[in-house]
Amino acid sequence: MKFKEIDVSEKLLEGIESFNYSTLTEIQEKAIPIILESDDLLACSQTGSGKTAAFLIPLIEKIGKLNNKGIKALIITPTREICKQIEEQVIGLGYYTDTSCFAVYGGNDQDGFSRQKQALSQGADIVVATPGRLISHLAMGYVDIKNLNFLVLDEADEMLDMGFYDDIINIIDKLPKKRQTLMFSATMPISIRNLANKILIEPKILDLNFSKPAEEIEQQVYMVWDSDKPAMLSTVLKNFKDQKVLVFAATKMNVGKISAFLRSAGIKNSAINSSFTQQERNDTILDFKSGKINVLVTTNLLSRGIDIDDVNLIVNYDIPDKAEDYVHRIGRTARAGKLGLAISFIGEKEIINFNRIEKLLEKAIPISENPVIIPKGPEYRQISKAKKKFYKKKSSNNTRNHKRSNNK
Ligand code: AMP
C-alpha cells in the first residue's frame, strides 16, 4: 500500500515524502488505521520494522485536528538515543503541519533542565521523554498535561527490563484517564500483557513477530551451480506432474528466463512479476488457482498474503536475500494443516543467504544429494562470523549432516 492511499492531510504526506517513504511497512499498514480509528493498541513489532512512523503518522494527523492547549501526546521511551531519534522523525514528518515537539531526557546540564522545564510548562504538541527525567519534572507540578490526548509507550519490554515499571505507573497515574494509549514492544512476555491489561482499554492487538514455518512443511536443500539450475528445475518438476508448483526467483529477469526455459523444455507454466498489470496478475493467479496452469514462476511478489490452496511444492530457484522471505515463501505450501514440500537450490553466491535462513530457523537443514544427471554443486559452509558463533552455540543440539542424505 502506498502512502498516497492513506487518509491523512496533504501537508503530512509532504513530510512523509521528505523521508522518501513511498510504501507502508507491514506494521504501518496494520497500525495506522487502528490508531486513526482512536482505538488503544498493543503492537508487537521489531525495531527496524518502521514502527516509529507507524504511530507518529496517525498521531500527527490527529493532533492537527485538535485545538486544545498544552501537551497533546506523550511518548515514553527507554533511552535518550531513541528519544532523540523520535524527536527527529516528528520534526521531519510534522514539518509542513507545524507540529511542535520537545525531547526530555536526562544527562544534560542545568541549562538543559531549565529549557525542558520551560517547554513542558508552555506545552508542545508532542513530548518524547525517558521515564526518570519526566518524573522529576512531573513532581514539580508545572507540566501541562491536563489536556493530554495520547500516550505512547515505545519499546515497552525494554523499559520493563530496565526496571521502569514503577516509574511508568507513577507517570500514568498523573495523566488524564480519557486518552488513547498505544503500547509498542518487540516481545510479548507476560509482564507486557499484564501492563497492557492495566493501562489499555479494549485494545486492538497486533503481533507481527516472526513465526517459524509450519511443521507440515518438509524442507529439502540442494547445492547447485547457477548454470545447472535450469536442468535441476526441470528434473524436479518431472516428479510433480499435474501438481501445483510455485517457483520463486530473485529478479523479474530471472522469472522471464526460467519461464521461457521451462516452456522450451515442454513444461507448461505462467509467470508474474511486479511489472505485470493488476489485471494480468489476477488472471494468472486465477488460472493457477483453478488448475488451468500448474507451474507459476514469480518473485517475492507472491511470497506473502495470497491464499492459494493445494500448492504441493515451493521451489526456491534463487535463495532470497532476506531470511524472513524464505519463511513467507515456503508458507505458501502446507496451508490449513496439509503436507507440503519446499525445495531450495543454493548457488555459490547464495550460501551466505542460507546461513542467515538457518540462523533464523535456529536449525540446520541437511543438504540432499543431487539427482545423478546434475553435477555436484558448491560445498555448503558457514560464512559470517555471526554464523560461526551461532553454530558454536547450537552444535550441542544440532548435528549438521553435510554427508549426502537420501535423495527422495
Ligand atoms: P523503526 O522501526 O521505526 O526504527 O524504523 C526503521 C527504519 O525504517 C528507519 O530508518 C525509518 O526511517 C525507516 N522507515 C520507516 N518507515 C518506512 C517506510 N515506509 N519506507 C521506508 N523506510 C521506512
Coordinates of C-alpha atoms and ligand atoms in Angstrom, one line a residue:
M1 CA 0.0 0.0 0.0
K2 CA 1.3 3.5 -0.9
F3 CA 1.2 6.4 1.5
K4 CA -0.8 8.4 -1.1
E5 CA -3.7 6.0 -0.4
I6 CA -3.9 6.6 3.3
D7 CA -6.3 9.1 4.8
V8 CA -4.0 11.9 6.0
S9 CA -3.6 15.5 5.1
E10 CA -1.5 16.7 2.1
K11 CA 0.8 18.5 4.4
L12 CA 1.6 15.3 6.3
L13 CA 2.1 13.5 3.0
E14 CA 4.7 16.1 2.1
G15 CA 6.5 15.3 5.4
I16 CA 6.4 11.6 4.6
E17 CA 7.7 12.2 1.1
S18 CA 10.6 14.2 2.6
F19 CA 11.8 10.9 4.1
N20 CA 11.4 9.2 0.7
Y21 CA 9.0 6.7 2.1
S22 CA 6.5 5.5 -0.6
T23 CA 5.2 2.1 0.5
L24 CA 3.9 1.4 4.0
T25 CA 5.7 -1.3 6.0
E26 CA 3.5 -4.1 7.4
I27 CA 3.2 -2.6 10.9
Q28 CA 2.3 0.8 9.3
E29 CA -0.3 -0.8 7.1
K30 CA -1.9 -2.5 10.1
A31 CA -1.4 0.0 12.9
I32 CA -2.2 3.3 11.2
P33 CA -5.9 2.6 10.6
I34 CA -6.3 1.3 14.2
I35 CA -4.8 4.5 15.6
L36 CA -6.7 6.7 13.3
E37 CA -9.9 5.0 14.5
S38 CA -8.9 6.1 18.1
D39 CA -8.5 2.5 19.4
D40 CA -6.0 1.6 22.1
L41 CA -3.3 -0.6 20.6
L42 CA -0.8 -3.3 21.8
A43 CA 1.6 -3.9 19.0
C44 CA 4.4 -6.4 19.0
S45 CA 6.9 -5.4 16.3
Q46 CA 10.7 -5.4 16.0
T47 CA 12.9 -2.3 15.9
G48 CA 13.6 -1.6 12.2
S49 CA 10.0 -2.5 11.2
G50 CA 9.0 1.1 10.7
K51 CA 7.1 1.2 14.0
T52 CA 8.0 4.8 14.9
A53 CA 6.4 6.2 11.8
A54 CA 3.5 3.7 12.4
F55 CA 2.5 5.7 15.5
L56 CA 3.8 9.1 14.6
I57 CA 1.9 9.5 11.3
P58 CA -1.5 8.9 12.8
L59 CA -0.6 11.0 15.9
I60 CA 0.5 14.0 13.8
E61 CA -2.7 13.6 11.7
K62 CA -4.9 13.6 14.8
I63 CA -3.1 16.3 16.6
G64 CA -3.6 18.6 13.5
K65 CA -7.3 18.4 14.2
L66 CA -7.1 19.4 17.8
N67 CA -7.1 22.9 19.1
N68 CA -6.6 22.4 22.8
K69 CA -3.6 23.9 24.5
G70 CA -0.8 22.1 26.4
I71 CA 0.9 18.8 25.6
K72 CA -1.3 16.6 23.4
A73 CA 0.9 13.5 23.1
L74 CA 3.4 12.0 25.4
I75 CA 5.8 9.3 24.1
I76 CA 7.8 7.5 26.7
T77 CA 10.9 5.6 25.5
P78 CA 13.7 3.7 27.4
T79 CA 16.8 5.7 26.3
R80 CA 17.8 9.2 25.3
E81 CA 19.0 7.9 21.9
I82 CA 15.6 6.6 21.0
C83 CA 14.1 9.9 22.4
K84 CA 16.3 11.9 20.0
Q85 CA 15.5 9.7 17.1
I86 CA 11.8 10.0 17.6
E87 CA 12.1 13.8 18.0
E88 CA 14.0 14.0 14.7
Q89 CA 11.2 12.0 13.0
V90 CA 8.5 14.2 14.4
I91 CA 10.4 17.3 13.2
G92 CA 10.7 15.8 9.7
L93 CA 7.2 14.2 9.4
G94 CA 5.5 17.2 11.0
Y95 CA 7.5 19.9 9.3
Y96 CA 4.6 21.0 7.0
T97 CA 1.9 20.5 9.6
D98 CA 3.8 22.7 12.1
T99 CA 3.7 20.0 14.7
S100 CA 5.9 21.0 17.7
C101 CA 7.9 18.5 19.6
F102 CA 10.3 18.5 22.6
A103 CA 12.5 15.8 23.8
V104 CA 13.0 15.4 27.6
Y105 CA 15.8 13.2 28.7
G106 CA 18.5 13.1 31.4
G107 CA 22.2 13.6 31.3
N108 CA 22.3 17.3 30.4
D109 CA 23.3 20.3 32.4
Q110 CA 21.2 22.8 34.4
D111 CA 20.6 24.8 31.3
G112 CA 19.1 21.8 29.6
F113 CA 16.8 21.1 32.5
S114 CA 15.6 24.7 32.5
R115 CA 14.8 24.5 28.8
Q116 CA 12.9 21.3 29.4
K117 CA 11.0 23.0 32.2
Q118 CA 10.1 25.9 30.0
A119 CA 8.9 23.6 27.2
L120 CA 6.9 21.4 29.5
S121 CA 5.1 24.3 31.1
Q122 CA 4.4 26.1 27.8
G123 CA 3.4 22.8 26.2
A124 CA 4.4 21.2 22.9
D125 CA 2.2 19.1 20.7
I126 CA 4.4 16.1 21.3
V127 CA 6.7 15.4 24.2
V128 CA 9.1 12.5 23.9
A129 CA 10.6 11.5 27.2
T130 CA 12.6 9.0 29.2
P131 CA 10.8 7.9 32.4
G132 CA 13.2 9.1 35.0
R133 CA 13.6 12.7 33.8
L134 CA 9.9 13.1 33.1
I135 CA 9.1 12.0 36.7
S136 CA 11.5 14.7 38.0
H137 CA 9.6 17.4 36.0
L138 CA 6.2 16.0 36.9
A139 CA 7.0 16.1 40.6
M140 CA 7.4 19.9 40.3
G141 CA 3.9 20.4 39.1
Y142 CA 4.4 22.6 36.0
V143 CA 4.0 20.0 33.3
D144 CA 0.9 20.9 31.3
I145 CA -0.7 17.5 30.8
K146 CA -4.3 18.2 31.7
N147 CA -5.4 18.0 28.1
L148 CA -3.2 15.1 27.1
N149 CA -4.9 13.1 24.4
F150 CA -2.4 10.4 23.5
L151 CA 0.1 8.3 25.4
V152 CA 2.7 6.0 23.6
L153 CA 4.9 3.5 25.4
D154 CA 7.7 2.7 22.9
E155 CA 9.9 -0.3 23.4
A156 CA 7.8 -1.2 26.4
D157 CA 9.6 -4.5 27.1
E158 CA 12.9 -2.8 27.1
M159 CA 11.6 -0.3 29.7
L160 CA 10.4 -3.1 31.9
D161 CA 13.7 -4.9 31.6
M162 CA 15.4 -1.6 32.7
G163 CA 13.3 -1.5 35.8
F164 CA 11.0 1.3 34.8
Y165 CA 7.7 -0.4 35.8
D166 CA 7.0 1.8 38.9
D167 CA 8.0 5.0 37.1
I168 CA 5.7 4.2 34.2
I169 CA 2.8 3.5 36.6
N170 CA 3.7 6.6 38.5
I171 CA 3.6 8.8 35.3
I172 CA 0.3 7.2 34.1
D173 CA -1.4 7.9 37.4
K174 CA -0.8 11.6 36.7
L175 CA -2.3 11.6 33.2
P176 CA -6.0 12.2 32.3
K177 CA -7.9 9.0 32.2
K178 CA -9.6 9.8 28.9
R179 CA -6.9 9.3 26.4
Q180 CA -5.8 7.0 23.6
T181 CA -2.9 4.7 24.7
L182 CA -0.6 2.8 22.4
M183 CA 2.0 0.2 23.5
F184 CA 4.8 -1.0 21.2
S185 CA 7.0 -3.8 22.3
A186 CA 9.5 -6.1 20.5
T187 CA 8.4 -9.1 22.6
M188 CA 5.2 -10.0 24.4
P189 CA 6.1 -11.6 27.7
I190 CA 3.6 -11.9 30.5
S191 CA 4.8 -8.7 32.1
I192 CA 3.9 -6.7 29.0
R193 CA 0.5 -8.4 28.8
N194 CA -0.1 -7.5 32.5
L195 CA 0.9 -3.9 31.9
A196 CA -1.3 -3.8 28.8
N197 CA -4.3 -5.1 30.8
K198 CA -3.7 -2.4 33.4
I199 CA -3.4 0.6 31.1
L200 CA -5.2 -0.1 27.8
I201 CA -8.9 -0.1 27.3
E202 CA -10.2 -2.8 24.9
P203 CA -7.1 -2.6 22.8
K204 CA -6.6 -3.9 19.3
I205 CA -3.6 -6.4 19.3
L206 CA -1.1 -6.7 16.6
D207 CA 1.6 -9.4 16.8
L208 CA 3.9 -9.2 13.9
N209 CA 6.7 -11.2 15.4
F210 CA 8.3 -13.8 13.2
S211 CA 6.8 -17.2 13.4
K212 CA 8.6 -20.4 12.4
P213 CA 7.5 -22.4 9.3
A214 CA 4.8 -25.0 9.9
E215 CA 5.9 -28.4 10.9
E216 CA 4.0 -29.8 8.0
I217 CA 6.4 -28.3 5.5
E218 CA 9.3 -30.6 4.5
Q219 CA 12.3 -28.6 3.6
Q220 CA 14.9 -30.0 1.1
V221 CA 18.0 -28.2 0.1
Y222 CA 20.4 -28.9 -2.9
M223 CA 23.7 -27.3 -3.7
V224 CA 23.6 -26.4 -7.4
W225 CA 25.8 -24.3 -9.6
D226 CA 23.9 -21.5 -11.3
S227 CA 24.5 -23.0 -14.7
D228 CA 22.9 -26.3 -13.6
K229 CA 19.8 -24.7 -12.0
P230 CA 17.5 -24.9 -15.2
A231 CA 18.3 -28.6 -15.6
M232 CA 17.7 -29.2 -11.9
L233 CA 14.4 -27.4 -12.0
S234 CA 13.1 -29.4 -14.9
T235 CA 14.3 -32.7 -13.3
V236 CA 12.4 -31.8 -10.1
L237 CA 9.3 -30.7 -11.9
K238 CA 9.1 -34.1 -13.8
N239 CA 8.3 -35.6 -10.4
F240 CA 5.5 -33.2 -9.8
K241 CA 3.4 -33.5 -13.0
D242 CA -0.2 -32.3 -12.5
Q243 CA 0.6 -30.8 -9.1
K244 CA 0.6 -27.1 -8.1
V245 CA 4.1 -25.7 -8.0
L246 CA 5.3 -22.2 -7.2
V247 CA 8.8 -21.3 -8.4
F248 CA 10.4 -18.3 -6.8
A249 CA 13.2 -16.4 -8.5
A250 CA 15.2 -13.4 -7.2
T251 CA 14.5 -11.0 -10.0
K252 CA 12.0 -10.2 -12.7
M253 CA 14.6 -11.0 -15.3
N254 CA 15.1 -14.5 -13.8
V255 CA 11.4 -15.0 -13.8
G256 CA 11.3 -14.4 -17.5
K257 CA 14.3 -16.6 -18.2
I258 CA 13.0 -19.5 -16.1
S259 CA 9.6 -19.4 -17.6
A260 CA 11.0 -19.4 -21.2
F261 CA 13.4 -22.2 -20.4
L262 CA 10.6 -24.3 -18.9
R263 CA 8.4 -23.7 -22.0
S264 CA 11.3 -24.8 -24.2
A265 CA 11.6 -27.9 -22.1
G266 CA 7.9 -28.6 -22.7
I267 CA 6.7 -27.7 -19.2
K268 CA 3.6 -25.5 -19.4
N269 CA 3.8 -22.6 -17.0
S270 CA 2.9 -18.9 -16.4
A271 CA 4.9 -16.1 -14.9
I272 CA 4.1 -13.0 -13.0
N273 CA 6.1 -10.2 -11.5
S274 CA 5.5 -6.6 -10.4
S275 CA 5.7 -5.2 -14.0
F276 CA 2.5 -7.0 -14.9
T277 CA -0.7 -5.1 -14.7
Q278 CA -3.1 -5.9 -11.8
Q279 CA -5.5 -7.5 -14.3
E280 CA -2.7 -9.7 -15.7
R281 CA -1.7 -10.8 -12.2
N282 CA -5.3 -11.5 -11.2
D283 CA -5.9 -13.6 -14.4
T284 CA -2.8 -15.6 -13.9
I285 CA -3.5 -16.3 -10.2
L286 CA -7.0 -17.3 -11.1
D287 CA -5.6 -19.8 -13.8
F288 CA -3.3 -21.2 -11.1
K289 CA -6.0 -21.5 -8.5
S290 CA -8.3 -23.2 -10.9
G291 CA -5.7 -25.6 -12.1
K292 CA -5.6 -24.3 -15.7
I293 CA -1.8 -24.0 -15.2
N294 CA 0.2 -25.9 -12.6
V295 CA 3.5 -24.2 -12.6
L296 CA 3.7 -20.5 -11.7
V297 CA 7.1 -18.6 -11.7
T298 CA 7.3 -15.5 -9.7
T299 CA 9.3 -13.2 -7.5
N300 CA 8.7 -12.3 -3.8
L301 CA 5.6 -10.6 -5.1
L302 CA 3.7 -13.7 -4.3
S303 CA 5.6 -14.7 -1.1
R304 CA 3.1 -13.0 1.3
G305 CA -0.6 -12.8 1.8
I306 CA -2.1 -14.6 -1.1
D307 CA -4.0 -17.7 -0.2
I308 CA -3.8 -20.4 -2.8
D309 CA -4.9 -23.8 -1.7
D310 CA -3.2 -27.0 -2.5
V311 CA 0.3 -25.8 -3.5
N312 CA 2.2 -29.0 -3.4
L313 CA 5.7 -27.7 -4.0
I314 CA 7.6 -24.5 -3.5
V315 CA 10.8 -24.2 -5.4
N316 CA 13.3 -21.5 -4.3
Y317 CA 15.2 -21.4 -7.6
D318 CA 17.0 -18.4 -6.1
I319 CA 17.5 -18.1 -2.3
P320 CA 16.0 -14.8 -1.0
D321 CA 18.3 -12.1 0.5
K322 CA 16.1 -11.7 3.5
A323 CA 15.7 -14.8 5.7
E324 CA 12.1 -13.8 6.6
D325 CA 11.2 -14.0 2.9
Y326 CA 12.2 -17.7 2.8
V327 CA 9.7 -18.4 5.6
H328 CA 7.0 -16.4 3.8
R329 CA 7.7 -18.2 0.5
I330 CA 7.6 -21.7 1.9
G331 CA 4.5 -20.8 3.9
R332 CA 2.6 -20.8 0.6
T333 CA 2.5 -24.6 0.9
A334 CA 1.2 -26.9 3.7
R335 CA -1.7 -24.5 4.3
A336 CA -4.6 -25.5 6.6
G337 CA -2.7 -28.4 8.0
K338 CA -1.9 -30.1 4.7
L339 CA 1.5 -31.5 3.9
G340 CA 3.8 -29.6 1.6
L341 CA 7.4 -29.6 0.3
A342 CA 9.8 -26.8 -0.2
I343 CA 12.9 -27.4 -2.3
S344 CA 15.7 -24.8 -2.4
F345 CA 18.7 -24.6 -4.8
I346 CA 21.7 -22.9 -3.2
G347 CA 24.2 -21.4 -5.6
E348 CA 27.7 -20.5 -4.7
K349 CA 26.8 -16.8 -4.0
E350 CA 23.7 -17.7 -2.0
I351 CA 25.4 -19.7 0.7
I352 CA 25.5 -16.7 3.0
N353 CA 21.8 -16.1 2.5
F354 CA 21.1 -19.7 3.5
N355 CA 23.4 -19.2 6.5
R356 CA 21.0 -16.4 7.6
I357 CA 17.9 -18.6 7.0
E358 CA 19.3 -21.3 9.2
K359 CA 20.1 -18.8 11.9
L360 CA 16.6 -17.5 11.8
L361 CA 15.1 -21.0 11.8
E362 CA 17.5 -22.0 14.6
K363 CA 18.2 -25.2 12.8
A364 CA 20.4 -26.6 10.1
I365 CA 18.7 -28.3 7.1
P366 CA 20.6 -31.3 5.8
I367 CA 21.8 -31.0 2.2
S368 CA 20.3 -33.5 -0.2
E369 CA 22.2 -35.4 -2.8
N370 CA 21.7 -34.0 -6.4
P371 CA 20.0 -36.3 -8.9
V372 CA 22.5 -38.3 -10.9
I373 CA 22.3 -36.1 -14.0
I374 CA 23.1 -32.9 -12.1
P375 CA 26.8 -32.3 -11.3
K376 CA 27.8 -32.0 -7.6
G377 CA 27.4 -28.3 -6.6
P378 CA 29.5 -26.0 -4.4
E379 CA 30.3 -27.0 -0.9
Y380 CA 28.0 -25.6 1.8
R381 CA 29.8 -23.8 4.6
Q382 CA 29.2 -21.1 7.2
I383 CA 30.4 -17.7 6.1
S384 CA 29.8 -14.9 8.5
K385 CA 31.3 -14.5 12.0
A386 CA 27.9 -14.3 13.4
K387 CA 27.1 -17.7 11.9
K388 CA 30.2 -19.3 13.4
K389 CA 29.0 -18.1 16.8
F390 CA 25.5 -19.4 16.2
Y391 CA 26.8 -22.8 15.3
K392 CA 29.1 -23.0 18.3
K393 CA 26.0 -22.4 20.5
K394 CA 23.8 -24.8 18.6
S395 CA 26.3 -27.6 18.0
S396 CA 25.4 -29.4 21.1
N397 CA 21.8 -29.6 19.9
N398 CA 22.0 -29.9 16.2
T399 CA 24.4 -32.1 14.3
R400 CA 24.8 -30.8 10.8
N401 CA 24.5 -33.5 8.3
H402 CA 26.8 -32.5 5.5
K403 CA 27.1 -36.0 4.3
R404 CA 24.8 -36.7 1.4
S405 CA 21.5 -38.0 2.6
N406 CA 19.0 -40.0 0.6
N407 CA 17.6 -38.0 -2.3
K408 CA 13.9 -38.8 -2.3
Ligands
AMP1 P1 11.9 2.0 13.1 O1 11.4 0.6 13.2 O2 10.8 3.0 13.4 O3 13.1 2.2 13.9 O4 12.3 2.3 11.6 C1 13.4 1.7 11.0 C2 13.9 2.4 9.7 O5 12.9 2.3 8.7 C3 14.1 3.9 10.0 O6 15.3 4.3 9.4 C4 12.9 4.6 9.2 O7 13.3 5.8 8.7 C5 12.7 3.6 8.1 N1 11.3 3.6 7.6 C6 10.2 3.7 8.3 N2 9.1 3.5 7.5 C7 9.5 3.4 6.3 C8 8.8 3.2 5.0 N3 7.5 3.1 4.9 N4 9.6 3.0 3.9 C9 11.0 3.0 4.0 N5 11.6 3.2 5.2 C10 10.9 3.4 6.3

